[in-house]
Each structure stands twice: as structure tokens, then as C-alpha cells.
CSV table of C-alpha atoms in Angstrom, one decimal:
chain,number,residue,atom,x,y,z
A,1,MET,CA,-17.7,101.4,92.3
A,2,HIS,CA,-16.3,101.6,95.8
A,3,ASN,CA,-14.7,97.9,95.3
A,4,ALA,CA,-14.2,98.6,91.3
A,5,GLY,CA,-12.2,101.8,92.6
A,6,LYS,CA,-10.2,99.7,95.2
A,7,ILE,CA,-9.1,96.6,92.1
A,8,PHE,CA,-7.8,99.6,89.6
A,9,VAL,CA,-5.8,101.2,92.8
A,10,ASN,CA,-4.7,98.2,93.7
A,11,TYR,CA,-3.9,96.9,90.0
A,12,LEU,CA,-1.6,100.7,89.5
A,13,LEU,CA,-0.3,99.9,93.3
A,14,GLU,CA,1.2,96.5,92.5
A,15,LEU,CA,2.2,97.9,88.9
A,16,SER,CA,4.2,100.2,91.2
A,17,LYS,CA,5.9,97.3,93.4
A,18,GLU,CA,3.5,98.4,96.1
A,19,ASN,CA,1.6,96.6,98.6
A,20,PRO,CA,-2.2,96.3,98.0
A,21,ILE,CA,-4.2,98.7,100.4
A,22,SER,CA,-8.3,97.2,102.0
A,23,SER,CA,-9.1,100.6,103.9
A,24,GLU,CA,-7.0,103.3,103.0
A,25,ASN,CA,-9.2,106.8,102.2
A,26,ILE,CA,-8.4,107.6,98.6
A,27,VAL,CA,-8.6,111.3,97.9
A,28,VAL,CA,-8.6,111.9,93.8
A,29,LYS,CA,-7.4,115.3,92.0
A,30,LYS,CA,-7.7,116.8,88.9
A,31,GLN,CA,-5.3,118.5,86.5
A,32,LEU,CA,-3.6,119.3,89.8
A,33,ASP,CA,-0.4,121.4,88.8
A,34,SER,CA,-1.6,120.3,85.0
A,35,THR,CA,-1.4,116.9,85.5
A,36,ASP,CA,-3.9,114.4,84.4
A,37,ILE,CA,-4.3,112.9,87.7
A,38,VAL,CA,-3.4,112.6,91.4
A,39,ALA,CA,-4.5,110.3,93.9
A,40,GLU,CA,-3.6,110.6,97.6
A,41,ILE,CA,-3.9,106.9,98.7
A,42,GLY,CA,-3.7,107.1,102.2
A,43,LYS,CA,-1.0,109.3,104.2
A,44,ASN,CA,2.2,107.9,102.7
A,45,LEU,CA,1.7,107.2,98.8
A,46,ILE,CA,0.7,109.5,95.9
A,47,LEU,CA,-0.6,108.3,92.7
A,48,LEU,CA,0.5,110.8,89.3
A,49,ILE,CA,-1.5,109.3,86.3
A,50,GLU,CA,-0.4,110.8,83.0
A,51,ASP,CA,-3.2,109.6,80.8
A,52,LYS,CA,-2.5,109.3,76.8
A,53,THR,CA,-4.7,108.7,74.1
A,54,ASP,CA,-3.3,108.8,70.5
A,55,THR,CA,-1.1,111.7,71.5
A,56,ALA,CA,2.5,111.3,72.9
A,57,GLU,CA,4.2,112.7,75.8
A,58,HIS,CA,6.1,116.0,75.1
A,59,GLY,CA,9.1,117.7,75.6
A,60,ASN,CA,10.2,116.9,79.8
A,61,GLN,CA,6.4,117.5,80.9
A,62,LEU,CA,7.1,113.9,82.3
A,63,ASP,CA,9.6,115.0,84.8
A,64,ARG,CA,8.1,118.2,85.2
A,65,TYR,CA,5.0,116.9,87.1
A,66,LYS,CA,6.8,114.8,89.3
A,67,THR,CA,9.0,117.4,90.3
A,68,ALA,CA,6.0,119.9,91.0
A,69,ILE,CA,3.6,116.9,93.0
A,70,GLN,CA,7.0,115.8,94.8
A,71,ALA,CA,7.7,119.3,95.5
A,72,ARG,CA,3.4,119.4,97.0
A,73,TYR,CA,3.6,116.3,98.7
A,74,PRO,CA,7.6,116.1,100.0
A,75,ASN,CA,7.0,113.7,102.6
A,76,ARG,CA,4.7,111.2,100.3
A,77,LYS,CA,6.2,108.7,97.5
A,78,ILE,CA,4.7,109.3,94.3
A,79,LEU,CA,4.4,105.9,92.3
A,80,PRO,CA,4.4,107.8,88.3
A,81,ILE,CA,2.0,106.0,86.1
A,82,PHE,CA,1.9,106.8,82.2
A,83,CYS,CA,-1.6,105.6,81.0
A,84,LYS,CA,-2.0,105.0,77.1
A,85,THR,CA,-4.9,103.6,75.6
A,86,GLY,CA,-4.0,104.7,71.8
A,87,ASN,CA,-0.8,103.0,69.8
A,88,GLN,CA,2.9,104.3,70.5
A,89,SER,CA,5.8,103.4,69.2
A,90,ASN,CA,8.0,103.6,71.7
A,91,TYR,CA,8.1,104.5,75.6
A,92,LYS,CA,11.5,105.7,76.1
A,93,LYS,CA,11.4,109.1,77.8
A,94,ALA,CA,8.3,107.7,79.9
A,95,LYS,CA,9.8,105.0,81.2
A,96,LYS,CA,13.7,107.4,81.5
A,97,SER,CA,11.3,109.5,83.8
A,98,GLY,CA,10.5,106.5,85.9
A,99,TYR,CA,7.2,106.1,84.7
A,100,ASN,CA,5.5,102.3,85.0
A,101,LEU,CA,3.5,102.1,81.9
A,102,LEU,CA,-0.5,101.0,82.1
A,103,LEU,CA,-0.9,100.4,78.2
A,104,ARG,CA,-4.3,99.1,76.4
A,105,ARG,CA,-3.8,95.5,76.7
A,106,ASP,CA,-3.4,96.3,80.1
A,107,PHE,CA,-6.0,98.3,81.1
A,108,LEU,CA,-8.6,95.5,79.2
A,109,ASN,CA,-7.5,92.9,81.8
A,110,VAL,CA,-7.9,95.0,84.7
A,111,LEU,CA,-11.1,96.3,83.7
A,112,ILE,CA,-12.5,92.8,83.2
A,113,LYS,CA,-11.4,92.1,85.9
A,114,ILE,CA,-13.6,94.5,87.7
A,115,LYS,CA,-16.7,93.8,85.5
A,116,GLU,CA,-16.6,90.1,86.6
A,117,SER,CA,-16.3,91.4,90.2
A,118,GLY,CA,-20.2,92.2,89.2
A,119,LEU,CA,-20.5,95.7,88.7
A,120,GLU,CA,-22.8,96.9,86.1
A,121,ASN,CA,-22.4,100.7,84.9
A,122,ASN,CA,-23.5,102.3,81.1
A,123,ILE,CA,-20.5,104.3,81.6
A,124,PHE,CA,-18.0,101.5,82.3
A,125,ASN,CA,-19.6,99.2,79.7
A,126,ASP,CA,-19.1,102.2,77.0
A,127,PHE,CA,-15.5,102.6,78.0
A,128,LEU,CA,-14.5,98.8,77.9
A,129,SER,CA,-16.2,98.1,74.8
A,130,LEU,CA,-14.3,100.7,73.5
A,131,LEU,CA,-11.2,99.7,74.2
A,132,ASP,CA,-11.9,96.4,73.1
A,133,PHE,CA,-12.7,97.6,69.8
A,134,ARG,CA,-9.4,99.4,69.8
A,135,GLU,CA,-7.4,96.2,70.7
A,136,LYS,CA,-9.6,94.2,67.7
A,137,GLU,CA,-8.3,97.3,65.7
A,138,THR,CA,-5.1,96.9,66.1
A,139,GLN,CA,-4.7,93.2,66.1
A,140,SER,CA,-6.4,92.9,62.5
A,141,PHE,CA,-3.9,92.7,60.8
A,142,LEU,CA,-4.1,89.3,61.3
A,143,HIS,CA,-7.1,88.4,59.9
A,144,LEU,CA,-7.4,90.8,57.2
A,145,HIS,CA,-5.8,91.0,53.6
A,146,PRO,CA,-2.9,93.7,53.4
A,147,ASN,CA,-5.2,95.4,50.9
A,148,ASP,CA,-7.9,96.2,53.8
A,149,TRP,CA,-5.4,97.1,56.1
A,150,SER,CA,-6.4,100.3,58.0
A,151,ARG,CA,-4.4,102.7,59.3
A,152,TYR,CA,-4.7,100.7,63.1
A,153,SER,CA,-3.7,97.5,61.2
A,154,TRP,CA,-0.6,99.0,60.7
A,155,GLN,CA,0.4,99.9,64.1
A,156,GLY,CA,-0.9,96.3,65.1
A,157,PHE,CA,1.5,94.5,63.0
A,158,PHE,CA,4.7,97.0,63.5
A,159,LEU,CA,3.9,96.5,67.3
A,160,SER,CA,4.6,92.8,66.6
A,161,LEU,CA,7.4,93.4,64.4
A,162,GLN,CA,8.9,95.0,67.7
A,163,GLU,CA,8.8,91.8,69.4
A,164,VAL,CA,11.1,90.3,67.1
A,165,PHE,CA,13.5,93.7,66.2
A,166,PRO,CA,13.5,95.8,69.4
A,167,ASP,CA,15.4,98.3,67.2
A,168,LEU,CA,12.4,98.8,65.2
A,169,ASN,CA,10.3,102.4,65.7
A,170,TRP,CA,7.5,103.6,63.9
A,171,GLY,CA,4.9,106.1,62.8
A,172,TYR,CA,3.3,108.5,60.4
A,173,VAL,CA,5.9,109.8,57.2
A,174,ALA,CA,4.0,112.6,55.5
A,175,ASN,CA,4.8,113.5,52.1
A,176,ALA,CA,3.8,115.0,48.7
A,177,GLN,CA,2.1,111.5,48.2
A,178,GLY,CA,-0.3,111.4,51.0
A,179,GLY,CA,1.9,109.7,53.7
A,180,PHE,CA,2.2,106.6,54.9
A,181,MET,CA,2.7,104.5,58.0
A,182,GLY,CA,6.1,103.7,58.1
A,183,ALA,CA,8.7,101.9,60.3
A,184,TRP,CA,12.3,102.1,60.2
A,185,TRP,CA,15.0,99.5,61.6
A,186,HIS,CA,18.6,97.8,61.4
A,187,PHE,CA,20.7,100.8,61.1
A,188,GLY,CA,24.8,100.4,60.3
A,189,ALA,CA,27.2,102.7,58.5
A,190,TRP,CA,28.7,102.0,55.1
A,191,SER,CA,31.4,104.5,53.7
A,192,GLY,CA,30.3,107.4,55.8
A,193,TRP,CA,26.3,107.0,55.2
A,194,GLN,CA,23.5,105.3,57.7
A,195,THR,CA,21.6,102.1,55.8
A,196,TYR,CA,18.6,100.5,57.1
A,197,LEU,CA,15.5,98.6,55.9
A,198,GLN,CA,12.3,100.9,56.3
A,199,ILE,CA,8.5,99.4,55.7
A,200,GLU,CA,6.6,102.2,53.5
A,201,GLU,CA,3.4,99.8,53.9
A,202,LYS,CA,2.8,97.5,50.9
A,203,SER,CA,6.9,98.5,49.9
A,204,LEU,CA,9.9,97.3,51.4
A,205,VAL,CA,12.9,99.7,51.1
A,206,MET,CA,16.7,99.8,51.6
A,207,LYS,CA,17.4,103.3,52.4
A,208,LEU,CA,20.3,105.3,52.4
A,209,GLY,CA,21.1,108.7,55.0
A,210,CYS,CA,22.9,111.0,56.4
A,211,TRP,CA,22.0,113.2,58.4
A,212,THR,CA,25.2,114.8,60.4
A,213,GLU,CA,27.1,115.9,57.4
A,214,LYS,CA,25.1,118.1,54.4
A,215,HIS,CA,26.6,116.2,50.9
A,216,LEU,CA,25.7,118.2,47.4
A,217,PRO,CA,23.5,116.6,45.9
A,218,ALA,CA,25.0,115.3,42.9
A,219,ALA,CA,27.4,113.7,46.0
A,220,ARG,CA,24.2,112.0,47.2
A,221,SER,CA,23.1,110.6,43.6
A,222,SER,CA,26.6,109.0,43.3
A,223,VAL,CA,26.7,107.5,46.8
A,224,ARG,CA,23.0,105.9,46.4
A,225,ASN,CA,24.0,104.3,43.1
A,226,ARG,CA,27.0,102.7,44.5
A,227,TRP,CA,25.3,101.7,47.3
A,228,LEU,CA,22.7,99.7,45.0
A,229,LYS,CA,25.8,98.4,43.0
A,230,THR,CA,26.8,96.5,46.7
A,231,LEU,CA,23.3,95.8,47.6
A,232,LYS,CA,23.3,94.0,44.3
A,233,ALA,CA,26.7,92.2,44.2
A,234,ALA,CA,25.6,91.2,48.0
A,235,ASN,CA,22.2,89.7,46.9
A,236,LYS,CA,24.0,87.5,44.4
A,237,GLU,CA,23.0,84.5,46.7
A,238,SER,CA,19.3,85.5,48.2
A,239,ASP,CA,15.9,84.1,46.6
A,240,ILE,CA,14.9,88.2,47.1
A,241,THR,CA,14.4,90.5,44.6
A,242,ILE,CA,16.5,94.0,44.3
A,243,THR,CA,15.3,97.0,41.9
A,244,PRO,CA,15.8,101.0,41.7
A,245,PRO,CA,13.2,103.0,42.6
A,246,VAL,CA,11.4,104.5,40.0
A,247,ARG,CA,11.8,107.7,41.1
A,248,ARG,CA,15.5,108.4,42.5
A,249,GLY,CA,15.7,111.5,44.8
A,250,ASN,CA,18.9,112.8,46.2
A,251,GLY,CA,17.8,113.9,49.5
A,252,ARG,CA,19.4,113.4,52.9
A,253,SER,CA,17.1,110.6,53.1
A,254,MET,CA,17.0,107.8,50.1
A,255,THR,CA,15.6,105.0,48.8
A,256,ALA,CA,18.4,102.6,47.2
A,257,ALA,CA,16.5,99.7,46.1
A,258,LEU,CA,13.5,98.6,46.3
A,259,VAL,CA,12.9,94.9,47.9
A,260,SER,CA,10.3,92.2,46.8
A,261,SER,CA,9.7,88.2,46.4
A,262,GLU,CA,7.3,86.3,43.8
A,263,ARG,CA,4.7,87.2,45.6
A,264,ASN,CA,5.7,90.4,48.0
A,265,TRP,CA,7.8,91.1,50.4
A,266,ILE,CA,4.5,90.4,52.9
A,267,GLN,CA,4.4,86.8,53.0
A,268,LEU,CA,0.8,85.2,52.4
A,269,ASN,CA,-1.3,82.1,53.9
A,270,LYS,CA,-3.5,79.7,51.7
A,271,ASN,CA,-6.4,82.1,53.4
A,272,GLN,CA,-4.3,85.0,52.0
A,273,LEU,CA,-3.9,86.4,55.1
A,274,ILE,CA,-0.4,87.4,56.3
A,275,ASP,CA,2.1,84.1,57.8
A,276,PHE,CA,4.1,86.3,60.3
A,277,ASP,CA,6.5,84.1,60.7
A,278,ALA,CA,7.4,83.7,57.5
A,279,THR,CA,7.5,87.1,56.6
A,280,VAL,CA,10.2,88.1,59.8
A,281,THR,CA,12.0,85.5,58.2
A,282,PHE,CA,11.8,87.4,54.8
A,283,LEU,CA,12.9,90.6,56.4
A,284,ARG,CA,15.9,88.8,57.9
A,285,LYS,CA,16.7,87.5,54.3
A,286,ALA,CA,17.0,91.1,53.2
A,287,MET,CA,18.6,92.3,56.9
A,288,ALA,CA,21.4,89.8,56.2
A,289,VAL,CA,21.8,91.1,52.6
A,290,ILE,CA,22.1,94.6,54.1
A,291,ASP,CA,25.0,93.4,56.5
A,292,LYS,CA,26.3,91.2,53.8
A,293,ALA,CA,26.9,94.8,51.8
A,294,ARG,CA,28.2,96.9,54.7
A,295,SER,CA,31.3,94.9,54.6
A,296,ASP,CA,31.7,95.3,51.1
A,297,LEU,CA,34.0,98.3,50.0
A,298,THR,CA,34.3,98.0,46.5
A,299,PHE,CA,31.9,100.8,45.4
A,300,ALA,CA,32.8,102.6,48.4
A,301,ASP,CA,35.0,105.5,47.0
A,302,ASP,CA,33.5,107.4,43.9
A,303,LYS,CA,36.1,106.7,41.2
């Protein structure tokens, strides 16, 4: 176990752009100033590890922990690590607070390295198996039909989309119909409103929202209908289909149009599994329609 700990600590030091250790003393403390783990590395370094599974950081807790630990060890260099074994839409807060990221894939890589070093331990093996299972669940969107996707499958799909569309965010959206896993991106203005694309699991929708001004419900309905007209005009030369939603709300975030193709917006290969590249191409077509519509102000005013 000593060698396993050394491999893990050196991985965290490498992540923090510090030199590896050989024989320095390591003292681990839990719940010090409400932090998850603090590790004293020799006489100069402190590893501050915030460990999250499915929950995200909240408020200014990461900054608070850093400040508290730095005050406790004023003459040592603090190396903050944000460890996440679940899935998360983005890590902007952690990065802004100066934390290096240790995500599940990274964790798996270092655990496999430890396993290959000869460690045999049941608790270690169980944890490695759990992380491997979580990773396979997340990647299951690649080998399951979309009708069979779990919440983790959708998360894996969204994580892959983020590599193509960096402005995409995702999460669980609760509603009266039972909620869904959703993703939203490609924001831009039209007539004082925000327009964007949103995935609501099997539905791809073009949205209209305004969160800075209080429009009356009648005005919201009118601008939604005018945006739909604009989208249809912009879509004349595209091979995607745009239709009005069955339920037309008038909230501050509204669905203006449903998007589909002959098969569905999720493009499938001959094995009836997702064709990721073709799906990205389809999404780019929907984005292009929105871009074209934003430059058309024919129906922008309520006449």
C-alpha cells in the first residue's frame, strides 16, 4: 500500500506541476477545516483535495477551503485538487478557484497503474471496479439504441458533444411531466430575446428566452410566433424539418419549434446505434438555420 500511495501522490504532484517525491514523509488529515482531505507532503507542500461524486461544488466553498488551509499552513505551498468521480456539466468554478482537476478517467488511469504495480487489495479492487462501471455506463450511448439510453448514457453523449461545442451545458431539468436530461447551447440575440438550441432527450428544440426583462404573456406568445415564422423562412433551403410544438407555452423560456429529419435528429448507423459524426453534422445544420434567422428582422416587430 505504501508504494500505491506514492504512485497516487506523485500523480497529483505531476498534475500540480511539481516534482515527484521519493522518501518524503506524508501525513494525511481528514475534515480539517471542513475540507475532505489534506495531505502534508514533506515540509513544503500541502495537497488540498475536494472530493465529489454526483454533487457539484456550491457557493464559495472552494475559495473558503483554500483560504483556511493557507492560513493554517502559511509557509507552505497549497496544491488544490478537485476530484470528481461522477459526471458534471462544467468545472468553471473549480478552475476559477485555482483547482487542478482529477476526473474519473484520470483516476482510472492512475488506479490501473497502481494495479499493474502489483497491488492486491479487495477494497482497492472494488473501488476500481466501481469507477470502471461508471465510465462504461457513461460511454454506453455508443453501443445502445437511443431508446435504451439511461441518464448516464445521456450524460456521456453530452460530454462528447461538449468537445465539439464548448459552449454547451447540460443537466437534469425538472418539470411537471417528470423531467429530462437536457443540454443547451448556441445562444444569440434576436429582437431583444435570447435564441438557442436545446436537447430534451429525444427532442431537439429551438428555444426563445428572456431572463432580463418582464414581458407580458401576450407579448411572449407574439414574439414566439414571429420567431417561428422567421425560422421557417430561414429553413427553406435546409433538409431539416421545423414544426411548431404541440404545447405552446408563454413563459420566459419557450419552445418555438421542434426539429427533426426523416429518421430523427439523432442519426443512426446501419446497426441502429448513434452515428455521432452524422448527428453533429445535423446539429450544425440546425445551428446554421438559427444563425440565418437571427439576421432576418422581417418579423421582429409586432405589426
